[in-house]
Structure formats: C-alpha cells, structure tokens
Amino acid sequence: MLVLVSHEGETPLTLEAARAWRGPRWLVTGRADGPIADLCDEVVVCTPGIEESWCHTASYTCAVAAIAALHGEDIGWLPGAVEEALAADLPVVGEQERFVVAGAGRALPTAHEAVLKLREGAWVAAEAYETEQLLHGYLAAVDESVRAFVLEGEGLVAERAAAAAAALRELGCEVDLLPTRHPVVDVVLFQRLTVELAEQRGREPDRIRRHDPRWAAAAAAAKADNSA
C-alpha cells in the first residue's frame, strides 16, 4: 500500500507517484477531491480546510497525527499536549541569522520541518542535521554566530544529543537542548518561534517571500523550467 501526503491534493510529484503505483493508494490531505484523490482507494481529510498561509503549520501536524492514527497509534492525548506547547515559554533568540537544528530517529523529520518553517517564515539561514552527522565534519562550519537547537530523544540518542549540545556550547553557540514528546508536539515550538522572529524582524511570514518581486520571479522561473 502507498500512503500519499498532499495538503492541497495536487502536488505534481505526488500525483506522478500515485499514477505509477500499482497497489492500493491512500491519501492524507486537506481536500476530499482533486487529481490525487481521484486515483486513491481511501482519502483521509485531516484538516478542516486548506491553509491560507503558504507557510504550512496545522496541515503538517494534522498529517503527522493522521498517519500515526492509521498506524494504530493512540493520538487522543495529542490535542492537550499541543495546547501545552502553545502556552509554553519560547526560547530567547538574539540577532542571529543562522540557525542549526539537530535531531535523530523520529526527531530528524522534526528538525527538517523546523528549519523549513524558519526559512519560509522568518527568512533565516537554517540547517537541519542528524545529530551524529553534525558531530562530524559539519561542525567545522559552525561558530558562535549560530543559534542552535538539539532535539533530545531517548536512550543513546539522548546521550548523543547532550554531547552535541556540549560541543556547540564549546564553540560559543547559544544552544537549547529540547526534550521531545511526539513529532506533532515537538514542532509547535518552531512554528511559534518562526512567527515570533518574523514579527521581531518585520518579515511577512505567510507568503514564503513570494510578495517580493525577486522571489516571485524566481518561483516563476523554476515553474517555467519544470514545464519546459
């Protein structure tokens, strides 16, 4: 079985994958109809509507929760945990324009989603690394100008996360070692931090910079090249 994820239900590469797959297809989406839904045996609508912001937040957390539920996981506790994450204090961030987020295991996708939000909404240079990867060659390009976050995890992952945080502090980085609960919950801090940074720095967080003619032209050029 192939499980496809597309918030608007028409992502070209996802549509291509659906067409190529010969087995059962399930779609996790924000739309009950559309070209991908038409090809699928089951459609799971996990959000009440299509997000107006292009810097997607709820569609990500809802899709992750839906996939967890499809896998048999009890997700009944997640809404309360998300409410707690929404009410928690945010880490203090200075004037840094470069960010690193590290994680391992199931926290690694959270790290990637975190930097995507920071780049899309706050326009900062953010990078995601697997924790062990960061501790090797990639650390050479990190210094005190970087604001760092390390997702803790459990067991050996937590031990390496602590080691990564120690290494980053030794380099002069401001670092937060963040406890992890669930991917749906852990990403909320970064969604909120993106909005906070955008407001502090006078940046428009919802249009992934497409309101600026330069970035609009870049997006149009990429689209034209892809259709050529």
JSON list of N, CA and C in Angstrom, two decimals, residues 145-210:
[
{"chain": "A", "resi": 145, "resn": "SER", "atom": "N", "xyz": [28.27, 32.45, 15.83]},
{"chain": "A", "resi": 145, "resn": "SER", "atom": "CA", "xyz": [27.22, 33.19, 15.13]},
{"chain": "A", "resi": 145, "resn": "SER", "atom": "C", "xyz": [25.95, 32.37, 14.92]},
{"chain": "A", "resi": 146, "resn": "VAL", "atom": "N", "xyz": [26.01, 31.08, 15.25]},
{"chain": "A", "resi": 146, "resn": "VAL", "atom": "CA", "xyz": [24.90, 30.16, 15.01]},
{"chain": "A", "resi": 146, "resn": "VAL", "atom": "C", "xyz": [24.04, 30.02, 16.27]},
{"chain": "A", "resi": 147, "resn": "ARG", "atom": "N", "xyz": [22.73, 30.10, 16.10]},
{"chain": "A", "resi": 147, "resn": "ARG", "atom": "CA", "xyz": [21.77, 29.78, 17.17]},
{"chain": "A", "resi": 147, "resn": "ARG", "atom": "C", "xyz": [21.37, 28.33, 16.98]},
{"chain": "A", "resi": 148, "resn": "ALA", "atom": "N", "xyz": [21.56, 27.50, 18.00]},
{"chain": "A", "resi": 148, "resn": "ALA", "atom": "CA", "xyz": [21.39, 26.06, 17.84]},
{"chain": "A", "resi": 148, "resn": "ALA", "atom": "C", "xyz": [20.31, 25.49, 18.74]},
{"chain": "A", "resi": 149, "resn": "PHE", "atom": "N", "xyz": [19.65, 24.47, 18.21]},
{"chain": "A", "resi": 149, "resn": "PHE", "atom": "CA", "xyz": [18.66, 23.69, 18.96]},
{"chain": "A", "resi": 149, "resn": "PHE", "atom": "C", "xyz": [18.95, 22.22, 18.71]},
{"chain": "A", "resi": 150, "resn": "VAL", "atom": "N", "xyz": [18.94, 21.43, 19.78]},
{"chain": "A", "resi": 150, "resn": "VAL", "atom": "CA", "xyz": [19.16, 19.99, 19.66]},
{"chain": "A", "resi": 150, "resn": "VAL", "atom": "C", "xyz": [17.96, 19.28, 20.27]},
{"chain": "A", "resi": 151, "resn": "LEU", "atom": "N", "xyz": [17.31, 18.44, 19.47]},
{"chain": "A", "resi": 151, "resn": "LEU", "atom": "CA", "xyz": [16.17, 17.65, 19.95]},
{"chain": "A", "resi": 151, "resn": "LEU", "atom": "C", "xyz": [16.70, 16.43, 20.69]},
{"chain": "A", "resi": 152, "resn": "GLU", "atom": "N", "xyz": [16.23, 16.25, 21.92]},
{"chain": "A", "resi": 152, "resn": "GLU", "atom": "CA", "xyz": [16.89, 15.32, 22.84]},
{"chain": "A", "resi": 152, "resn": "GLU", "atom": "C", "xyz": [16.70, 13.84, 22.48]},
{"chain": "A", "resi": 153, "resn": "GLY", "atom": "N", "xyz": [15.46, 13.39, 22.32]},
{"chain": "A", "resi": 153, "resn": "GLY", "atom": "CA", "xyz": [15.23, 11.97, 22.09]},
{"chain": "A", "resi": 153, "resn": "GLY", "atom": "C", "xyz": [15.38, 11.16, 23.37]},
{"chain": "A", "resi": 154, "resn": "GLU", "atom": "N", "xyz": [15.59, 9.86, 23.20]},
{"chain": "A", "resi": 154, "resn": "GLU", "atom": "CA", "xyz": [15.69, 8.96, 24.35]},
{"chain": "A", "resi": 154, "resn": "GLU", "atom": "C", "xyz": [16.89, 8.03, 24.21]},
{"chain": "A", "resi": 155, "resn": "GLY", "atom": "N", "xyz": [17.32, 7.47, 25.35]},
{"chain": "A", "resi": 155, "resn": "GLY", "atom": "CA", "xyz": [18.37, 6.46, 25.35]},
{"chain": "A", "resi": 155, "resn": "GLY", "atom": "C", "xyz": [19.68, 6.98, 24.78]},
{"chain": "A", "resi": 156, "resn": "LEU", "atom": "N", "xyz": [20.29, 6.18, 23.88]},
{"chain": "A", "resi": 156, "resn": "LEU", "atom": "CA", "xyz": [21.56, 6.56, 23.28]},
{"chain": "A", "resi": 156, "resn": "LEU", "atom": "C", "xyz": [21.42, 7.85, 22.47]},
{"chain": "A", "resi": 157, "resn": "VAL", "atom": "N", "xyz": [20.26, 8.04, 21.84]},
{"chain": "A", "resi": 157, "resn": "VAL", "atom": "CA", "xyz": [20.01, 9.28, 21.10]},
{"chain": "A", "resi": 157, "resn": "VAL", "atom": "C", "xyz": [20.14, 10.48, 22.02]},
{"chain": "A", "resi": 158, "resn": "ALA", "atom": "N", "xyz": [19.59, 10.38, 23.23]},
{"chain": "A", "resi": 158, "resn": "ALA", "atom": "CA", "xyz": [19.67, 11.47, 24.20]},
{"chain": "A", "resi": 158, "resn": "ALA", "atom": "C", "xyz": [21.11, 11.73, 24.64]},
{"chain": "A", "resi": 159, "resn": "GLU", "atom": "N", "xyz": [21.88, 10.66, 24.77]},
{"chain": "A", "resi": 159, "resn": "GLU", "atom": "CA", "xyz": [23.28, 10.82, 25.15]},
{"chain": "A", "resi": 159, "resn": "GLU", "atom": "C", "xyz": [24.05, 11.60, 24.08]},
{"chain": "A", "resi": 160, "resn": "ARG", "atom": "N", "xyz": [23.80, 11.26, 22.82]},
{"chain": "A", "resi": 160, "resn": "ARG", "atom": "CA", "xyz": [24.49, 11.96, 21.74]},
{"chain": "A", "resi": 160, "resn": "ARG", "atom": "C", "xyz": [23.98, 13.38, 21.58]},
{"chain": "A", "resi": 161, "resn": "ALA", "atom": "N", "xyz": [22.69, 13.58, 21.89]},
{"chain": "A", "resi": 161, "resn": "ALA", "atom": "CA", "xyz": [22.14, 14.94, 21.85]},
{"chain": "A", "resi": 161, "resn": "ALA", "atom": "C", "xyz": [22.83, 15.83, 22.88]},
{"chain": "A", "resi": 162, "resn": "ALA", "atom": "N", "xyz": [23.04, 15.29, 24.08]},
{"chain": "A", "resi": 162, "resn": "ALA", "atom": "CA", "xyz": [23.74, 16.04, 25.12]},
{"chain": "A", "resi": 162, "resn": "ALA", "atom": "C", "xyz": [25.18, 16.35, 24.69]},
{"chain": "A", "resi": 163, "resn": "ALA", "atom": "N", "xyz": [25.81, 15.39, 24.03]},
{"chain": "A", "resi": 163, "resn": "ALA", "atom": "CA", "xyz": [27.17, 15.60, 23.54]},
{"chain": "A", "resi": 163, "resn": "ALA", "atom": "C", "xyz": [27.20, 16.69, 22.47]},
{"chain": "A", "resi": 164, "resn": "ALA", "atom": "N", "xyz": [26.20, 16.69, 21.60]},
{"chain": "A", "resi": 164, "resn": "ALA", "atom": "CA", "xyz": [26.13, 17.72, 20.56]},
{"chain": "A", "resi": 164, "resn": "ALA", "atom": "C", "xyz": [25.92, 19.10, 21.18]},
{"chain": "A", "resi": 165, "resn": "ALA", "atom": "N", "xyz": [25.04, 19.18, 22.16]},
{"chain": "A", "resi": 165, "resn": "ALA", "atom": "CA", "xyz": [24.81, 20.47, 22.83]},
{"chain": "A", "resi": 165, "resn": "ALA", "atom": "C", "xyz": [26.09, 20.97, 23.50]},
{"chain": "A", "resi": 166, "resn": "ALA", "atom": "N", "xyz": [26.83, 20.05, 24.13]},
{"chain": "A", "resi": 166, "resn": "ALA", "atom": "CA", "xyz": [28.08, 20.44, 24.78]},
{"chain": "A", "resi": 166, "resn": "ALA", "atom": "C", "xyz": [29.10, 20.95, 23.76]},
{"chain": "A", "resi": 167, "resn": "ALA", "atom": "N", "xyz": [29.18, 20.26, 22.62]},
{"chain": "A", "resi": 167, "resn": "ALA", "atom": "CA", "xyz": [30.12, 20.68, 21.58]},
{"chain": "A", "resi": 167, "resn": "ALA", "atom": "C", "xyz": [29.76, 22.06, 21.03]},
{"chain": "A", "resi": 168, "resn": "LEU", "atom": "N", "xyz": [28.48, 22.29, 20.82]},
{"chain": "A", "resi": 168, "resn": "LEU", "atom": "CA", "xyz": [28.02, 23.58, 20.30]},
{"chain": "A", "resi": 168, "resn": "LEU", "atom": "C", "xyz": [28.29, 24.71, 21.30]},
{"chain": "A", "resi": 169, "resn": "ARG", "atom": "N", "xyz": [28.08, 24.43, 22.57]},
{"chain": "A", "resi": 169, "resn": "ARG", "atom": "CA", "xyz": [28.38, 25.45, 23.59]},
{"chain": "A", "resi": 169, "resn": "ARG", "atom": "C", "xyz": [29.87, 25.76, 23.63]},
{"chain": "A", "resi": 170, "resn": "GLU", "atom": "N", "xyz": [30.69, 24.73, 23.46]},
{"chain": "A", "resi": 170, "resn": "GLU", "atom": "CA", "xyz": [32.14, 24.93, 23.46]},
{"chain": "A", "resi": 170, "resn": "GLU", "atom": "C", "xyz": [32.57, 25.86, 22.33]},
{"chain": "A", "resi": 171, "resn": "LEU", "atom": "N", "xyz": [31.81, 25.84, 21.24]},
{"chain": "A", "resi": 171, "resn": "LEU", "atom": "CA", "xyz": [32.09, 26.72, 20.10]},
{"chain": "A", "resi": 171, "resn": "LEU", "atom": "C", "xyz": [31.52, 28.12, 20.28]},
{"chain": "A", "resi": 172, "resn": "GLY", "atom": "N", "xyz": [30.83, 28.34, 21.40]},
{"chain": "A", "resi": 172, "resn": "GLY", "atom": "CA", "xyz": [30.27, 29.65, 21.67]},
{"chain": "A", "resi": 172, "resn": "GLY", "atom": "C", "xyz": [28.85, 29.85, 21.21]},
{"chain": "A", "resi": 173, "resn": "CYS", "atom": "N", "xyz": [28.20, 28.78, 20.76]},
{"chain": "A", "resi": 173, "resn": "CYS", "atom": "CA", "xyz": [26.82, 28.88, 20.30]},
{"chain": "A", "resi": 173, "resn": "CYS", "atom": "C", "xyz": [25.87, 29.01, 21.48]},
{"chain": "A", "resi": 174, "resn": "GLU", "atom": "N", "xyz": [24.80, 29.75, 21.27]},
{"chain": "A", "resi": 174, "resn": "GLU", "atom": "CA", "xyz": [23.67, 29.72, 22.19]},
{"chain": "A", "resi": 174, "resn": "GLU", "atom": "C", "xyz": [22.86, 28.49, 21.82]},
{"chain": "A", "resi": 175, "resn": "VAL", "atom": "N", "xyz": [22.65, 27.58, 22.78]},
{"chain": "A", "resi": 175, "resn": "VAL", "atom": "CA", "xyz": [22.07, 26.26, 22.49]},
{"chain": "A", "resi": 175, "resn": "VAL", "atom": "C", "xyz": [20.92, 25.96, 23.43]},
{"chain": "A", "resi": 176, "resn": "ASP", "atom": "N", "xyz": [19.87, 25.37, 22.88]},
{"chain": "A", "resi": 176, "resn": "ASP", "atom": "CA", "xyz": [18.80, 24.78, 23.69]},
{"chain": "A", "resi": 176, "resn": "ASP", "atom": "C", "xyz": [18.74, 23.29, 23.41]},
{"chain": "A", "resi": 177, "resn": "LEU", "atom": "N", "xyz": [18.83, 22.47, 24.46]},
{"chain": "A", "resi": 177, "resn": "LEU", "atom": "CA", "xyz": [18.61, 21.04, 24.37]},
{"chain": "A", "resi": 177, "resn": "LEU", "atom": "C", "xyz": [17.14, 20.81, 24.71]},
{"chain": "A", "resi": 178, "resn": "LEU", "atom": "N", "xyz": [16.35, 20.42, 23.71]},
{"chain": "A", "resi": 178, "resn": "LEU", "atom": "CA", "xyz": [14.90, 20.40, 23.85]},
{"chain": "A", "resi": 178, "resn": "LEU", "atom": "C", "xyz": [14.38, 18.99, 24.10]},
{"chain": "A", "resi": 179, "resn": "PRO", "atom": "N", "xyz": [13.65, 18.76, 25.19]},
{"chain": "A", "resi": 179, "resn": "PRO", "atom": "CA", "xyz": [13.00, 17.47, 25.41]},
{"chain": "A", "resi": 179, "resn": "PRO", "atom": "C", "xyz": [12.02, 17.17, 24.28]},
{"chain": "A", "resi": 180, "resn": "THR", "atom": "N", "xyz": [11.86, 15.91, 23.96]},
{"chain": "A", "resi": 180, "resn": "THR", "atom": "CA", "xyz": [10.95, 15.51, 22.88]},
{"chain": "A", "resi": 180, "resn": "THR", "atom": "C", "xyz": [9.83, 14.64, 23.44]},
{"chain": "A", "resi": 181, "resn": "ARG", "atom": "N", "xyz": [8.63, 14.82, 22.88]},
{"chain": "A", "resi": 181, "resn": "ARG", "atom": "CA", "xyz": [7.47, 14.04, 23.29]},
{"chain": "A", "resi": 181, "resn": "ARG", "atom": "C", "xyz": [6.88, 13.28, 22.10]},
{"chain": "A", "resi": 182, "resn": "HIS", "atom": "N", "xyz": [6.62, 14.00, 21.03]},
{"chain": "A", "resi": 182, "resn": "HIS", "atom": "CA", "xyz": [6.00, 13.42, 19.83]},
{"chain": "A", "resi": 182, "resn": "HIS", "atom": "C", "xyz": [6.23, 14.41, 18.70]},
{"chain": "A", "resi": 183, "resn": "PRO", "atom": "N", "xyz": [6.41, 13.94, 17.46]},
{"chain": "A", "resi": 183, "resn": "PRO", "atom": "CA", "xyz": [6.64, 14.88, 16.35]},
{"chain": "A", "resi": 183, "resn": "PRO", "atom": "C", "xyz": [5.57, 15.95, 16.21]},
{"chain": "A", "resi": 184, "resn": "VAL", "atom": "N", "xyz": [4.32, 15.61, 16.48]},
{"chain": "A", "resi": 184, "resn": "VAL", "atom": "CA", "xyz": [3.24, 16.59, 16.39]},
{"chain": "A", "resi": 184, "resn": "VAL", "atom": "C", "xyz": [3.43, 17.71, 17.41]},
{"chain": "A", "resi": 185, "resn": "VAL", "atom": "N", "xyz": [3.90, 17.36, 18.58]},
{"chain": "A", "resi": 185, "resn": "VAL", "atom": "CA", "xyz": [4.07, 18.32, 19.67]},
{"chain": "A", "resi": 185, "resn": "VAL", "atom": "C", "xyz": [5.38, 19.09, 19.53]},
{"chain": "A", "resi": 186, "resn": "ASP", "atom": "N", "xyz": [6.44, 18.39, 19.18]},
{"chain": "A", "resi": 186, "resn": "ASP", "atom": "CA", "xyz": [7.77, 18.99, 19.19]},
{"chain": "A", "resi": 186, "resn": "ASP", "atom": "C", "xyz": [7.94, 20.12, 18.18]},
{"chain": "A", "resi": 187, "resn": "VAL", "atom": "N", "xyz": [7.23, 20.04, 17.06]},
{"chain": "A", "resi": 187, "resn": "VAL", "atom": "CA", "xyz": [7.40, 21.05, 16.01]},
{"chain": "A", "resi": 187, "resn": "VAL", "atom": "C", "xyz": [6.71, 22.37, 16.35]},
{"chain": "A", "resi": 188, "resn": "VAL", "atom": "N", "xyz": [5.78, 22.35, 17.30]},
{"chain": "A", "resi": 188, "resn": "VAL", "atom": "CA", "xyz": [5.00, 23.55, 17.62]},
{"chain": "A", "resi": 188, "resn": "VAL", "atom": "C", "xyz": [5.90, 24.69, 18.09]},
{"chain": "A", "resi": 189, "resn": "LEU", "atom": "N", "xyz": [6.90, 24.38, 18.88]},
{"chain": "A", "resi": 189, "resn": "LEU", "atom": "CA", "xyz": [7.83, 25.42, 19.34]},
{"chain": "A", "resi": 189, "resn": "LEU", "atom": "C", "xyz": [8.42, 26.17, 18.15]},
{"chain": "A", "resi": 190, "resn": "PHE", "atom": "N", "xyz": [8.81, 25.45, 17.12]},
{"chain": "A", "resi": 190, "resn": "PHE", "atom": "CA", "xyz": [9.45, 26.08, 15.97]},
{"chain": "A", "resi": 190, "resn": "PHE", "atom": "C", "xyz": [8.44, 26.86, 15.12]},
{"chain": "A", "resi": 191, "resn": "GLN", "atom": "N", "xyz": [7.22, 26.39, 15.06]},
{"chain": "A", "resi": 191, "resn": "GLN", "atom": "CA", "xyz": [6.18, 27.15, 14.37]},
{"chain": "A", "resi": 191, "resn": "GLN", "atom": "C", "xyz": [5.98, 28.50, 15.07]},
{"chain": "A", "resi": 192, "resn": "ARG", "atom": "N", "xyz": [5.89, 28.46, 16.39]},
{"chain": "A", "resi": 192, "resn": "ARG", "atom": "CA", "xyz": [5.71, 29.70, 17.16]},
{"chain": "A", "resi": 192, "resn": "ARG", "atom": "C", "xyz": [6.95, 30.59, 17.07]},
{"chain": "A", "resi": 193, "resn": "LEU", "atom": "N", "xyz": [8.12, 29.97, 17.12]},
{"chain": "A", "resi": 193, "resn": "LEU", "atom": "CA", "xyz": [9.36, 30.75, 17.05]},
{"chain": "A", "resi": 193, "resn": "LEU", "atom": "C", "xyz": [9.47, 31.46, 15.71]},
{"chain": "A", "resi": 194, "resn": "THR", "atom": "N", "xyz": [9.02, 30.82, 14.65]},
{"chain": "A", "resi": 194, "resn": "THR", "atom": "CA", "xyz": [9.03, 31.44, 13.33]},
{"chain": "A", "resi": 194, "resn": "THR", "atom": "C", "xyz": [8.19, 32.72, 13.32]},
{"chain": "A", "resi": 195, "resn": "VAL", "atom": "N", "xyz": [6.99, 32.64, 13.88]},
{"chain": "A", "resi": 195, "resn": "VAL", "atom": "CA", "xyz": [6.13, 33.82, 13.94]},
{"chain": "A", "resi": 195, "resn": "VAL", "atom": "C", "xyz": [6.77, 34.92, 14.79]},
{"chain": "A", "resi": 196, "resn": "GLU", "atom": "N", "xyz": [7.34, 34.51, 15.92]},
{"chain": "A", "resi": 196, "resn": "GLU", "atom": "CA", "xyz": [7.98, 35.48, 16.82]},
{"chain": "A", "resi": 196, "resn": "GLU", "atom": "C", "xyz": [9.13, 36.20, 16.13]},
{"chain": "A", "resi": 197, "resn": "LEU", "atom": "N", "xyz": [9.97, 35.45, 15.44]},
{"chain": "A", "resi": 197, "resn": "LEU", "atom": "CA", "xyz": [11.10, 36.06, 14.75]},
{"chain": "A", "resi": 197, "resn": "LEU", "atom": "C", "xyz": [10.64, 36.97, 13.62]},
{"chain": "A", "resi": 198, "resn": "ALA", "atom": "N", "xyz": [9.63, 36.52, 12.88]},
{"chain": "A", "resi": 198, "resn": "ALA", "atom": "CA", "xyz": [9.11, 37.34, 11.78]},
{"chain": "A", "resi": 198, "resn": "ALA", "atom": "C", "xyz": [8.57, 38.67, 12.29]},
{"chain": "A", "resi": 199, "resn": "GLU", "atom": "N", "xyz": [7.85, 38.62, 13.40]},
{"chain": "A", "resi": 199, "resn": "GLU", "atom": "CA", "xyz": [7.31, 39.85, 13.97]},
{"chain": "A", "resi": 199, "resn": "GLU", "atom": "C", "xyz": [8.43, 40.76, 14.47]},
{"chain": "A", "resi": 200, "resn": "GLN", "atom": "N", "xyz": [9.42, 40.18, 15.14]},
{"chain": "A", "resi": 200, "resn": "GLN", "atom": "CA", "xyz": [10.53, 40.97, 15.67]},
{"chain": "A", "resi": 200, "resn": "GLN", "atom": "C", "xyz": [11.32, 41.66, 14.56]},
{"chain": "A", "resi": 201, "resn": "ARG", "atom": "N", "xyz": [11.46, 40.97, 13.43]},
{"chain": "A", "resi": 201, "resn": "ARG", "atom": "CA", "xyz": [12.34, 41.46, 12.37]},
{"chain": "A", "resi": 201, "resn": "ARG", "atom": "C", "xyz": [11.58, 42.09, 11.21]},
{"chain": "A", "resi": 202, "resn": "GLY", "atom": "N", "xyz": [10.27, 42.25, 11.37]},
{"chain": "A", "resi": 202, "resn": "GLY", "atom": "CA", "xyz": [9.47, 42.92, 10.35]},
{"chain": "A", "resi": 202, "resn": "GLY", "atom": "C", "xyz": [9.36, 42.15, 9.06]},
{"chain": "A", "resi": 203, "resn": "ARG", "atom": "N", "xyz": [9.24, 40.84, 9.16]},
{"chain": "A", "resi": 203, "resn": "ARG", "atom": "CA", "xyz": [9.15, 39.98, 7.98]},
{"chain": "A", "resi": 203, "resn": "ARG", "atom": "C", "xyz": [7.77, 39.35, 7.86]},
{"chain": "A", "resi": 204, "resn": "GLU", "atom": "N", "xyz": [7.29, 39.22, 6.64]},
{"chain": "A", "resi": 204, "resn": "GLU", "atom": "CA", "xyz": [5.96, 38.69, 6.38]},
{"chain": "A", "resi": 204, "resn": "GLU", "atom": "C", "xyz": [6.05, 37.16, 6.37]},
{"chain": "A", "resi": 205, "resn": "PRO", "atom": "N", "xyz": [5.44, 36.45, 7.33]},
{"chain": "A", "resi": 205, "resn": "PRO", "atom": "CA", "xyz": [5.67, 35.02, 7.46]},
{"chain": "A", "resi": 205, "resn": "PRO", "atom": "C", "xyz": [4.80, 34.11, 6.60]},
{"chain": "A", "resi": 206, "resn": "ASP", "atom": "N", "xyz": [3.76, 34.65, 5.98]},
{"chain": "A", "resi": 206, "resn": "ASP", "atom": "CA", "xyz": [2.75, 33.78, 5.37]},
{"chain": "A", "resi": 206, "resn": "ASP", "atom": "C", "xyz": [2.93, 33.51, 3.88]},
{"chain": "A", "resi": 207, "resn": "ARG", "atom": "N", "xyz": [3.72, 34.29, 3.17]},
{"chain": "A", "resi": 207, "resn": "ARG", "atom": "CA", "xyz": [3.77, 34.17, 1.72]},
{"chain": "A", "resi": 207, "resn": "ARG", "atom": "C", "xyz": [5.10, 33.64, 1.20]},
{"chain": "A", "resi": 208, "resn": "ILE", "atom": "N", "xyz": [5.89, 33.05, 2.08]},
{"chain": "A", "resi": 208, "resn": "ILE", "atom": "CA", "xyz": [7.21, 32.49, 1.74]},
{"chain": "A", "resi": 208, "resn": "ILE", "atom": "C", "xyz": [7.97, 33.41, 0.76]},
{"chain": "A", "resi": 209, "resn": "ARG", "atom": "N", "xyz": [7.84, 34.68, 1.00]},
{"chain": "A", "resi": 209, "resn": "ARG", "atom": "CA", "xyz": [8.55, 35.76, 0.30]},
{"chain": "A", "resi": 209, "resn": "ARG", "atom": "C", "xyz": [8.08, 35.96, -1.14]},
{"chain": "A", "resi": 210, "resn": "ARG", "atom": "N", "xyz": [6.98, 35.35, -1.53]},
{"chain": "A", "resi": 210, "resn": "ARG", "atom": "CA", "xyz": [6.50, 35.49, -2.91]},
{"chain": "A", "resi": 210, "resn": "ARG", "atom": "C", "xyz": [5.89, 36.87, -3.17]}
]
